[in-house]
């Protein structure tokens, strides 16, 4: 995302901003678990359509959501390809080679899996793109009642994620300045990924030592700079997520395409 677009998304007030971060985790589960239990394209497609309608409530722009979904959209055909080739054949058979068979059933399974990947990834982007890590940590500690040491560790790790992007950009520019960054993209990627892993281990070690020295691991009851509470908006959000899943499953049942994964 460009800087102006990011600032525009961050500055727009949204209805979802008032939902507790801990409740957003519950929303992600509500919007995911029913889809994991079914294997039909209709329920997933309806869920995607309803989630797209909810985008204005998140404060994100449609272009921003599409940009963040782009890696998922590029990998979705790969997820459907295995089902297309190796799912149990049924109906008309179009091609057979080695152990692969393309039939009506395998095509339907491939479409169902591809749409389901999108339906599972979209809620994560909508729910957590604008979450403040500090508010999330406060919610996990005060609402979910997780141990403070665990919460603070997760918060510290989350705050360093942005540094990886800066490190990657700096390595790319440094390699290009030395004339070694324009050829063999695959080898360059794995080389930079290994260097980034080394950076992460070193930074994590220093961060853990610094936090321990400042008493973050002390076995005492901690106080929090931000208070995290539940409100009526959280109940409305949960009810909305349940309604989205109920409508999606109901449409699939009416259409006659609903099918359990293990059936």
PDB file of C-alpha atoms in Angstrom:
ATOM      1  CA  UNK A   1       0.000   0.000   0.000  1.00  0.00           C
ATOM      2  CA  UNK A   2       1.257   3.480  -0.789  1.00  0.00           C
ATOM      3  CA  UNK A   3       1.822   5.905   2.053  1.00  0.00           C
ATOM      4  CA  UNK A   4      -1.106   8.218   1.147  1.00  0.00           C
ATOM      5  CA  UNK A   5      -3.494   5.267   0.896  1.00  0.00           C
ATOM      6  CA  UNK A   6      -2.314   3.859   4.217  1.00  0.00           C
ATOM      7  CA  UNK A   7      -2.755   7.221   5.923  1.00  0.00           C
ATOM      8  CA  UNK A   8      -6.235   7.574   4.421  1.00  0.00           C
ATOM      9  CA  UNK A   9      -7.297   4.142   5.695  1.00  0.00           C
ATOM     10  CA  UNK A  10      -5.817   4.825   9.128  1.00  0.00           C
ATOM     11  CA  UNK A  11      -7.546   8.188   9.430  1.00  0.00           C
ATOM     12  CA  UNK A  12     -11.052   7.015   8.531  1.00  0.00           C
ATOM     13  CA  UNK A  13     -13.281   6.246  11.509  1.00  0.00           C
ATOM     14  CA  UNK A  14     -15.044   2.912  11.142  1.00  0.00           C
ATOM     15  CA  UNK A  15     -17.770   1.025  12.978  1.00  0.00           C
ATOM     16  CA  UNK A  16     -15.487  -1.970  13.477  1.00  0.00           C
ATOM     17  CA  UNK A  17     -12.961   0.179  15.341  1.00  0.00           C
ATOM     18  CA  UNK A  18     -15.291   0.093  18.351  1.00  0.00           C
ATOM     19  CA  UNK A  19     -15.276  -3.709  18.516  1.00  0.00           C
ATOM     20  CA  UNK A  20     -12.982  -5.189  21.153  1.00  0.00           C
ATOM     21  CA  UNK A  21      -9.890  -6.890  19.641  1.00  0.00           C
ATOM     22  CA  UNK A  22     -10.585 -10.038  21.667  1.00  0.00           C
ATOM     23  CA  UNK A  23     -14.060 -10.184  20.146  1.00  0.00           C
ATOM     24  CA  UNK A  24     -12.485  -9.902  16.698  1.00  0.00           C
ATOM     25  CA  UNK A  25     -10.647 -13.151  17.379  1.00  0.00           C
ATOM     26  CA  UNK A  26     -14.007 -14.733  18.218  1.00  0.00           C
ATOM     27  CA  UNK A  27     -15.457 -13.270  15.015  1.00  0.00           C
ATOM     28  CA  UNK A  28     -12.651 -14.832  12.995  1.00  0.00           C
ATOM     29  CA  UNK A  29     -13.454 -18.231  14.499  1.00  0.00           C
ATOM     30  CA  UNK A  30     -17.180 -17.829  13.893  1.00  0.00           C
ATOM     31  CA  UNK A  31     -16.542 -16.884  10.259  1.00  0.00           C
ATOM     32  CA  UNK A  32     -14.079 -19.739   9.688  1.00  0.00           C
ATOM     33  CA  UNK A  33     -15.142 -22.889  11.539  1.00  0.00           C
ATOM     34  CA  UNK A  34     -18.463 -23.418   9.678  1.00  0.00           C
ATOM     35  CA  UNK A  35     -16.684 -23.069   6.345  1.00  0.00           C
ATOM     36  CA  UNK A  36     -14.076 -25.627   7.382  1.00  0.00           C
ATOM     37  CA  UNK A  37     -16.820 -28.170   7.967  1.00  0.00           C
ATOM     38  CA  UNK A  38     -18.319 -27.890   4.482  1.00  0.00           C
ATOM     39  CA  UNK A  39     -16.993 -28.415   0.972  1.00  0.00           C
ATOM     40  CA  UNK A  40     -19.386 -26.680  -1.402  1.00  0.00           C
ATOM     41  CA  UNK A  41     -18.870 -23.527  -3.483  1.00  0.00           C
ATOM     42  CA  UNK A  42     -22.230 -21.917  -2.713  1.00  0.00           C
ATOM     43  CA  UNK A  43     -21.778 -21.375   1.031  1.00  0.00           C
ATOM     44  CA  UNK A  44     -18.276 -19.959   0.535  1.00  0.00           C
ATOM     45  CA  UNK A  45     -19.389 -17.703  -2.335  1.00  0.00           C
ATOM     46  CA  UNK A  46     -22.298 -16.335  -0.308  1.00  0.00           C
ATOM     47  CA  UNK A  47     -19.979 -15.735   2.663  1.00  0.00           C
ATOM     48  CA  UNK A  48     -17.525 -13.837   0.433  1.00  0.00           C
ATOM     49  CA  UNK A  49     -20.344 -11.710  -1.002  1.00  0.00           C
ATOM     50  CA  UNK A  50     -21.681 -10.827   2.456  1.00  0.00           C
ATOM     51  CA  UNK A  51     -18.188 -10.014   3.725  1.00  0.00           C
ATOM     52  CA  UNK A  52     -17.606  -7.710   0.765  1.00  0.00           C
ATOM     53  CA  UNK A  53     -20.797  -5.875   1.675  1.00  0.00           C
ATOM     54  CA  UNK A  54     -19.365  -5.355   5.177  1.00  0.00           C
ATOM     55  CA  UNK A  55     -16.149  -3.704   3.941  1.00  0.00           C
ATOM     56  CA  UNK A  56     -17.448  -0.131   4.586  1.00  0.00           C
ATOM     57  CA  UNK A  57     -17.821  -1.060   8.263  1.00  0.00           C
ATOM     58  CA  UNK A  58     -14.090  -1.818   8.521  1.00  0.00           C
ATOM     59  CA  UNK A  59     -12.786   1.570   7.379  1.00  0.00           C
ATOM     60  CA  UNK A  60     -10.762  -0.041   4.596  1.00  0.00           C
ATOM     61  CA  UNK A  61     -11.018   0.886   0.939  1.00  0.00           C
ATOM     62  CA  UNK A  62     -12.011  -1.763  -1.587  1.00  0.00           C
ATOM     63  CA  UNK A  63      -8.720  -1.169  -3.389  1.00  0.00           C
ATOM     64  CA  UNK A  64      -6.823  -1.754  -0.147  1.00  0.00           C
ATOM     65  CA  UNK A  65      -8.640  -5.029   0.515  1.00  0.00           C
ATOM     66  CA  UNK A  66      -7.989  -6.185  -3.046  1.00  0.00           C
ATOM     67  CA  UNK A  67      -4.303  -5.314  -2.761  1.00  0.00           C
ATOM     68  CA  UNK A  68      -3.926  -7.246   0.463  1.00  0.00           C
ATOM     69  CA  UNK A  69      -5.860 -10.191  -0.962  1.00  0.00           C
ATOM     70  CA  UNK A  70      -3.682 -10.299  -4.079  1.00  0.00           C
ATOM     71  CA  UNK A  71      -1.189 -12.911  -2.739  1.00  0.00           C
ATOM     72  CA  UNK A  72      -4.111 -15.136  -1.725  1.00  0.00           C
ATOM     73  CA  UNK A  73      -5.760 -14.698  -5.108  1.00  0.00           C
ATOM     74  CA  UNK A  74      -2.519 -15.687  -6.831  1.00  0.00           C
ATOM     75  CA  UNK A  75      -2.150 -18.834  -4.705  1.00  0.00           C
ATOM     76  CA  UNK A  76      -5.819 -19.852  -4.863  1.00  0.00           C
ATOM     77  CA  UNK A  77      -5.502 -21.707  -8.223  1.00  0.00           C
ATOM     78  CA  UNK A  78      -2.738 -23.837  -6.712  1.00  0.00           C
ATOM     79  CA  UNK A  79      -5.085 -24.918  -3.920  1.00  0.00           C
ATOM     80  CA  UNK A  80      -7.757 -25.893  -6.414  1.00  0.00           C
ATOM     81  CA  UNK A  81      -5.365 -27.655  -8.783  1.00  0.00           C
ATOM     82  CA  UNK A  82      -4.804 -30.663  -6.514  1.00  0.00           C
ATOM     83  CA  UNK A  83      -8.550 -31.175  -6.181  1.00  0.00           C
ATOM     84  CA  UNK A  84      -8.985 -30.780  -9.931  1.00  0.00           C
ATOM     85  CA  UNK A  85      -6.474 -33.536 -10.644  1.00  0.00           C
ATOM     86  CA  UNK A  86      -6.779 -35.946  -7.733  1.00  0.00           C
ATOM     87  CA  UNK A  87     -10.293 -35.632  -6.291  1.00  0.00           C
ATOM     88  CA  UNK A  88     -12.559 -38.647  -6.499  1.00  0.00           C
ATOM     89  CA  UNK A  89     -13.930 -38.685 -10.060  1.00  0.00           C
ATOM     90  CA  UNK A  90     -17.624 -38.449 -10.705  1.00  0.00           C
ATOM     91  CA  UNK A  91     -19.939 -37.560 -13.557  1.00  0.00           C
ATOM     92  CA  UNK A  92     -18.462 -36.949 -16.974  1.00  0.00           C
ATOM     93  CA  UNK A  93     -14.718 -37.616 -17.288  1.00  0.00           C
ATOM     94  CA  UNK A  94     -12.865 -35.128 -19.499  1.00  0.00           C
ATOM     95  CA  UNK A  95      -9.248 -36.298 -19.224  1.00  0.00           C
ATOM     96  CA  UNK A  96      -7.174 -38.991 -17.548  1.00  0.00           C
ATOM     97  CA  UNK A  97      -3.397 -39.200 -17.248  1.00  0.00           C
ATOM     98  CA  UNK A  98      -1.279 -41.085 -14.711  1.00  0.00           C
ATOM     99  CA  UNK A  99      -3.156 -40.884 -11.398  1.00  0.00           C
ATOM    100  CA  UNK A 100      -4.969 -37.676 -12.324  1.00  0.00           C
ATOM    101  CA  UNK A 101      -8.547 -37.578 -13.553  1.00  0.00           C
ATOM    102  CA  UNK A 102     -10.498 -34.470 -14.495  1.00  0.00           C
ATOM    103  CA  UNK A 103     -14.238 -34.939 -14.167  1.00  0.00           C
ATOM    104  CA  UNK A 104     -17.363 -33.018 -13.240  1.00  0.00           C
ATOM    105  CA  UNK A 105     -16.875 -33.881  -9.565  1.00  0.00           C
ATOM    106  CA  UNK A 106     -13.218 -32.839  -9.494  1.00  0.00           C
ATOM    107  CA  UNK A 107     -14.013 -29.541 -11.210  1.00  0.00           C
ATOM    108  CA  UNK A 108     -16.725 -28.850  -8.633  1.00  0.00           C
ATOM    109  CA  UNK A 109     -14.325 -29.695  -5.789  1.00  0.00           C
ATOM    110  CA  UNK A 110     -11.624 -27.452  -7.256  1.00  0.00           C
ATOM    111  CA  UNK A 111     -14.004 -24.492  -7.473  1.00  0.00           C
ATOM    112  CA  UNK A 112     -15.251 -25.154  -3.939  1.00  0.00           C
ATOM    113  CA  UNK A 113     -11.729 -25.245  -2.500  1.00  0.00           C
ATOM    114  CA  UNK A 114     -10.624 -22.126  -4.380  1.00  0.00           C
ATOM    115  CA  UNK A 115     -13.613 -20.085  -3.237  1.00  0.00           C
ATOM    116  CA  UNK A 116     -13.217 -21.423   0.299  1.00  0.00           C
ATOM    117  CA  UNK A 117      -9.604 -20.230   0.481  1.00  0.00           C
ATOM    118  CA  UNK A 118     -10.788 -16.714  -0.323  1.00  0.00           C
ATOM    119  CA  UNK A 119     -13.642 -16.975   2.183  1.00  0.00           C
ATOM    120  CA  UNK A 120     -11.220 -18.016   4.938  1.00  0.00           C
ATOM    121  CA  UNK A 121      -8.608 -15.348   4.202  1.00  0.00           C
ATOM    122  CA  UNK A 122     -10.944 -12.385   3.749  1.00  0.00           C
ATOM    123  CA  UNK A 123     -12.215 -12.176   7.378  1.00  0.00           C
ATOM    124  CA  UNK A 124      -8.643 -12.029   8.697  1.00  0.00           C
ATOM    125  CA  UNK A 125      -7.831  -9.047   6.503  1.00  0.00           C
ATOM    126  CA  UNK A 126     -11.061  -7.242   7.349  1.00  0.00           C
ATOM    127  CA  UNK A 127     -10.878  -7.870  11.092  1.00  0.00           C
ATOM    128  CA  UNK A 128      -7.200  -7.317  11.896  1.00  0.00           C
ATOM    129  CA  UNK A 129      -5.856  -4.811   9.363  1.00  0.00           C
ATOM    130  CA  UNK A 130      -6.542  -1.850  11.673  1.00  0.00           C
ATOM    131  CA  UNK A 131      -6.041  -3.455  15.090  1.00  0.00           C
ATOM    132  CA  UNK A 132      -3.682  -1.593  17.422  1.00  0.00           C
ATOM    133  CA  UNK A 133      -1.212  -4.125  18.918  1.00  0.00           C
ATOM    134  CA  UNK A 134      -1.380  -2.373  22.304  1.00  0.00           C
ATOM    135  CA  UNK A 135      -5.184  -2.603  22.380  1.00  0.00           C
ATOM    136  CA  UNK A 136      -4.989  -6.244  21.319  1.00  0.00           C
ATOM    137  CA  UNK A 137      -2.570  -6.997  24.157  1.00  0.00           C
ATOM    138  CA  UNK A 138      -4.814  -5.202  26.650  1.00  0.00           C
ATOM    139  CA  UNK A 139      -7.816  -7.212  25.442  1.00  0.00           C
ATOM    140  CA  UNK A 140      -5.978 -10.521  25.677  1.00  0.00           C
ATOM    141  CA  UNK A 141      -4.873  -9.735  29.227  1.00  0.00           C
ATOM    142  CA  UNK A 142      -8.044  -8.142  30.605  1.00  0.00           C
ATOM    143  CA  UNK A 143     -10.829  -9.848  28.642  1.00  0.00           C
ATOM    144  CA  UNK A 144      -9.385 -13.256  27.736  1.00  0.00           C
ATOM    145  CA  UNK A 145      -7.306 -13.331  30.961  1.00  0.00           C
ATOM    146  CA  UNK A 146      -4.155 -14.666  29.355  1.00  0.00           C
ATOM    147  CA  UNK A 147      -0.917 -14.542  31.394  1.00  0.00           C
ATOM    148  CA  UNK A 148       0.751 -11.117  31.247  1.00  0.00           C
ATOM    149  CA  UNK A 149       4.122 -12.596  30.316  1.00  0.00           C
ATOM    150  CA  UNK A 150       2.665 -14.300  27.247  1.00  0.00           C
ATOM    151  CA  UNK A 151       0.728 -11.198  26.224  1.00  0.00           C
ATOM    152  CA  UNK A 152       3.751  -8.924  26.538  1.00  0.00           C
ATOM    153  CA  UNK A 153       5.866 -11.325  24.512  1.00  0.00           C
ATOM    154  CA  UNK A 154       3.273 -11.402  21.736  1.00  0.00           C
ATOM    155  CA  UNK A 155       3.019  -7.611  21.829  1.00  0.00           C
ATOM    156  CA  UNK A 156       6.786  -7.184  21.572  1.00  0.00           C
ATOM    157  CA  UNK A 157       6.956  -9.594  18.658  1.00  0.00           C
ATOM    158  CA  UNK A 158       4.074  -7.869  16.882  1.00  0.00           C
ATOM    159  CA  UNK A 159       5.705  -4.465  17.194  1.00  0.00           C
ATOM    160  CA  UNK A 160       8.828  -5.759  15.434  1.00  0.00           C
ATOM    161  CA  UNK A 161       7.005  -7.092  12.361  1.00  0.00           C
ATOM    162  CA  UNK A 162       7.286  -3.746  10.610  1.00  0.00           C
ATOM    163  CA  UNK A 163      11.065  -3.881  11.015  1.00  0.00           C
ATOM    164  CA  UNK A 164      11.213  -6.948   8.771  1.00  0.00           C
ATOM    165  CA  UNK A 165       9.803  -4.922   5.889  1.00  0.00           C
ATOM    166  CA  UNK A 166      12.425  -2.227   6.455  1.00  0.00           C
ATOM    167  CA  UNK A 167      15.203  -4.839   6.669  1.00  0.00           C
ATOM    168  CA  UNK A 168      14.055  -6.495   3.440  1.00  0.00           C
ATOM    169  CA  UNK A 169      13.956  -3.159   1.628  1.00  0.00           C
ATOM    170  CA  UNK A 170      17.397  -2.185   2.922  1.00  0.00           C
ATOM    171  CA  UNK A 171      18.911  -5.520   1.848  1.00  0.00           C
ATOM    172  CA  UNK A 172      17.387  -5.232  -1.613  1.00  0.00           C
ATOM    173  CA  UNK A 173      18.746  -1.728  -2.102  1.00  0.00           C
ATOM    174  CA  UNK A 174      22.180  -2.694  -0.755  1.00  0.00           C
ATOM    175  CA  UNK A 175      22.436  -5.666  -3.109  1.00  0.00           C
ATOM    176  CA  UNK A 176      21.350  -3.568  -6.047  1.00  0.00           C
ATOM    177  CA  UNK A 177      23.940  -0.912  -5.164  1.00  0.00           C
ATOM    178  CA  UNK A 178      26.636  -3.608  -5.230  1.00  0.00           C
ATOM    179  CA  UNK A 179      25.360  -4.917  -8.560  1.00  0.00           C
ATOM    180  CA  UNK A 180      24.206  -8.319  -7.286  1.00  0.00           C
ATOM    181  CA  UNK A 181      20.472  -7.712  -7.026  1.00  0.00           C
ATOM    182  CA  UNK A 182      19.302  -7.853 -10.643  1.00  0.00           C
ATOM    183  CA  UNK A 183      19.850 -11.500 -11.594  1.00  0.00           C
ATOM    184  CA  UNK A 184      18.755 -14.937 -10.373  1.00  0.00           C
ATOM    185  CA  UNK A 185      15.665 -13.799  -8.482  1.00  0.00           C
ATOM    186  CA  UNK A 186      15.011 -17.222  -6.893  1.00  0.00           C
ATOM    187  CA  UNK A 187      18.493 -17.523  -5.415  1.00  0.00           C
ATOM    188  CA  UNK A 188      18.361 -13.909  -4.265  1.00  0.00           C
ATOM    189  CA  UNK A 189      15.046 -14.475  -2.515  1.00  0.00           C
ATOM    190  CA  UNK A 190      16.238 -17.466  -0.484  1.00  0.00           C
ATOM    191  CA  UNK A 191      19.516 -15.750   0.348  1.00  0.00           C
ATOM    192  CA  UNK A 192      17.732 -12.658   1.621  1.00  0.00           C
ATOM    193  CA  UNK A 193      15.201 -14.795   3.502  1.00  0.00           C
ATOM    194  CA  UNK A 194      18.031 -16.565   5.352  1.00  0.00           C
ATOM    195  CA  UNK A 195      19.646 -13.251   6.252  1.00  0.00           C
ATOM    196  CA  UNK A 196      16.287 -11.957   7.456  1.00  0.00           C
ATOM    197  CA  UNK A 197      15.922 -15.067   9.643  1.00  0.00           C
ATOM    198  CA  UNK A 198      19.317 -14.361  11.210  1.00  0.00           C
ATOM    199  CA  UNK A 199      18.273 -10.756  11.849  1.00  0.00           C
ATOM    200  CA  UNK A 200      15.041 -11.965  13.485  1.00  0.00           C
ATOM    201  CA  UNK A 201      16.847 -14.389  15.813  1.00  0.00           C
ATOM    202  CA  UNK A 202      19.373 -11.768  16.883  1.00  0.00           C
ATOM    203  CA  UNK A 203      16.725  -9.095  17.384  1.00  0.00           C
ATOM    204  CA  UNK A 204      14.526 -11.502  19.346  1.00  0.00           C
ATOM    205  CA  UNK A 205      17.416 -12.443  21.631  1.00  0.00           C
ATOM    206  CA  UNK A 206      18.268  -8.816  22.364  1.00  0.00           C
ATOM    207  CA  UNK A 207      14.610  -7.939  22.875  1.00  0.00           C
ATOM    208  CA  UNK A 208      14.057 -10.829  25.309  1.00  0.00           C
ATOM    209  CA  UNK A 209      17.148  -9.842  27.312  1.00  0.00           C
ATOM    210  CA  UNK A 210      16.081  -6.191  27.450  1.00  0.00           C
ATOM    211  CA  UNK A 211      12.521  -7.051  28.534  1.00  0.00           C
ATOM    212  CA  UNK A 212      13.770  -9.401  31.231  1.00  0.00           C
ATOM    213  CA  UNK A 213      16.161  -6.728  32.514  1.00  0.00           C
ATOM    214  CA  UNK A 214      13.248  -4.285  32.781  1.00  0.00           C
ATOM    215  CA  UNK A 215      11.174  -6.698  34.828  1.00  0.00           C
ATOM    216  CA  UNK A 216       8.592  -7.701  32.231  1.00  0.00           C
ATOM    217  CA  UNK A 217       8.928 -11.319  33.325  1.00  0.00           C
ATOM    218  CA  UNK A 218       8.366 -10.649  37.028  1.00  0.00           C
ATOM    219  CA  UNK A 219       5.657 -12.833  38.628  1.00  0.00           C
ATOM    220  CA  UNK A 220       3.517  -9.927  39.808  1.00  0.00           C
ATOM    221  CA  UNK A 221       0.091  -8.622  38.868  1.00  0.00           C
ATOM    222  CA  UNK A 222       0.605  -6.064  36.140  1.00  0.00           C
ATOM    223  CA  UNK A 223      -1.290  -2.876  35.399  1.00  0.00           C
ATOM    224  CA  UNK A 224      -2.242  -1.776  31.887  1.00  0.00           C
ATOM    225  CA  UNK A 225      -2.151   1.675  30.368  1.00  0.00           C
ATOM    226  CA  UNK A 226      -5.368   1.032  28.408  1.00  0.00           C
ATOM    227  CA  UNK A 227      -8.546  -0.474  29.798  1.00  0.00           C
ATOM    228  CA  UNK A 228     -10.270  -3.081  27.648  1.00  0.00           C
ATOM    229  CA  UNK A 229     -13.984  -3.739  28.155  1.00  0.00           C
ATOM    230  CA  UNK A 230     -16.880  -5.274  26.262  1.00  0.00           C
ATOM    231  CA  UNK A 231     -19.849  -3.304  24.945  1.00  0.00           C
ATOM    232  CA  UNK A 232     -23.101  -3.744  23.104  1.00  0.00           C
ATOM    233  CA  UNK A 233     -21.303  -3.251  19.796  1.00  0.00           C
ATOM    234  CA  UNK A 234     -19.366  -6.441  20.457  1.00  0.00           C
ATOM    235  CA  UNK A 235     -22.620  -8.392  20.844  1.00  0.00           C
ATOM    236  CA  UNK A 236     -23.918  -6.892  17.586  1.00  0.00           C
ATOM    237  CA  UNK A 237     -20.716  -7.886  15.802  1.00  0.00           C
ATOM    238  CA  UNK A 238     -20.948 -11.482  17.035  1.00  0.00           C
ATOM    239  CA  UNK A 239     -24.615 -11.652  16.032  1.00  0.00           C
ATOM    240  CA  UNK A 240     -23.712 -10.319  12.588  1.00  0.00           C
ATOM    241  CA  UNK A 241     -20.997 -12.943  12.117  1.00  0.00           C
ATOM    242  CA  UNK A 242     -23.384 -15.700  13.163  1.00  0.00           C
ATOM    243  CA  UNK A 243     -25.987 -14.336  10.732  1.00  0.00           C
ATOM    244  CA  UNK A 244     -23.477 -14.326   7.866  1.00  0.00           C
ATOM    245  CA  UNK A 245     -22.607 -17.959   8.472  1.00  0.00           C
ATOM    246  CA  UNK A 246     -26.237 -18.963   8.976  1.00  0.00           C
ATOM    247  CA  UNK A 247     -27.287 -17.317   5.718  1.00  0.00           C
ATOM    248  CA  UNK A 248     -24.361 -18.887   3.832  1.00  0.00           C
ATOM    249  CA  UNK A 249     -25.123 -22.396   5.070  1.00  0.00           C
ATOM    250  CA  UNK A 250     -28.879 -21.938   4.572  1.00  0.00           C
ATOM    251  CA  UNK A 251     -28.428 -20.867   0.939  1.00  0.00           C
ATOM    252  CA  UNK A 252     -26.210 -23.890   0.298  1.00  0.00           C
ATOM    253  CA  UNK A 253     -28.797 -26.208   1.847  1.00  0.00           C
ATOM    254  CA  UNK A 254     -31.614 -24.678  -0.211  1.00  0.00           C
ATOM    255  CA  UNK A 255     -29.498 -24.910  -3.370  1.00  0.00           C
ATOM    256  CA  UNK A 256     -28.796 -28.569  -2.630  1.00  0.00           C
ATOM    257  CA  UNK A 257     -25.003 -28.173  -2.688  1.00  0.00           C
ATOM    258  CA  UNK A 258     -24.296 -28.391   1.052  1.00  0.00           C
ATOM    259  CA  UNK A 259     -21.893 -31.198   1.861  1.00  0.00           C
ATOM    260  CA  UNK A 260     -19.899 -32.040   4.986  1.00  0.00           C
ATOM    261  CA  UNK A 261     -16.163 -32.423   4.505  1.00  0.00           C
ATOM    262  CA  UNK A 262     -16.159 -35.961   5.929  1.00  0.00           C
ATOM    263  CA  UNK A 263     -19.173 -37.140   3.936  1.00  0.00           C
TER     264      UNK A 263
END
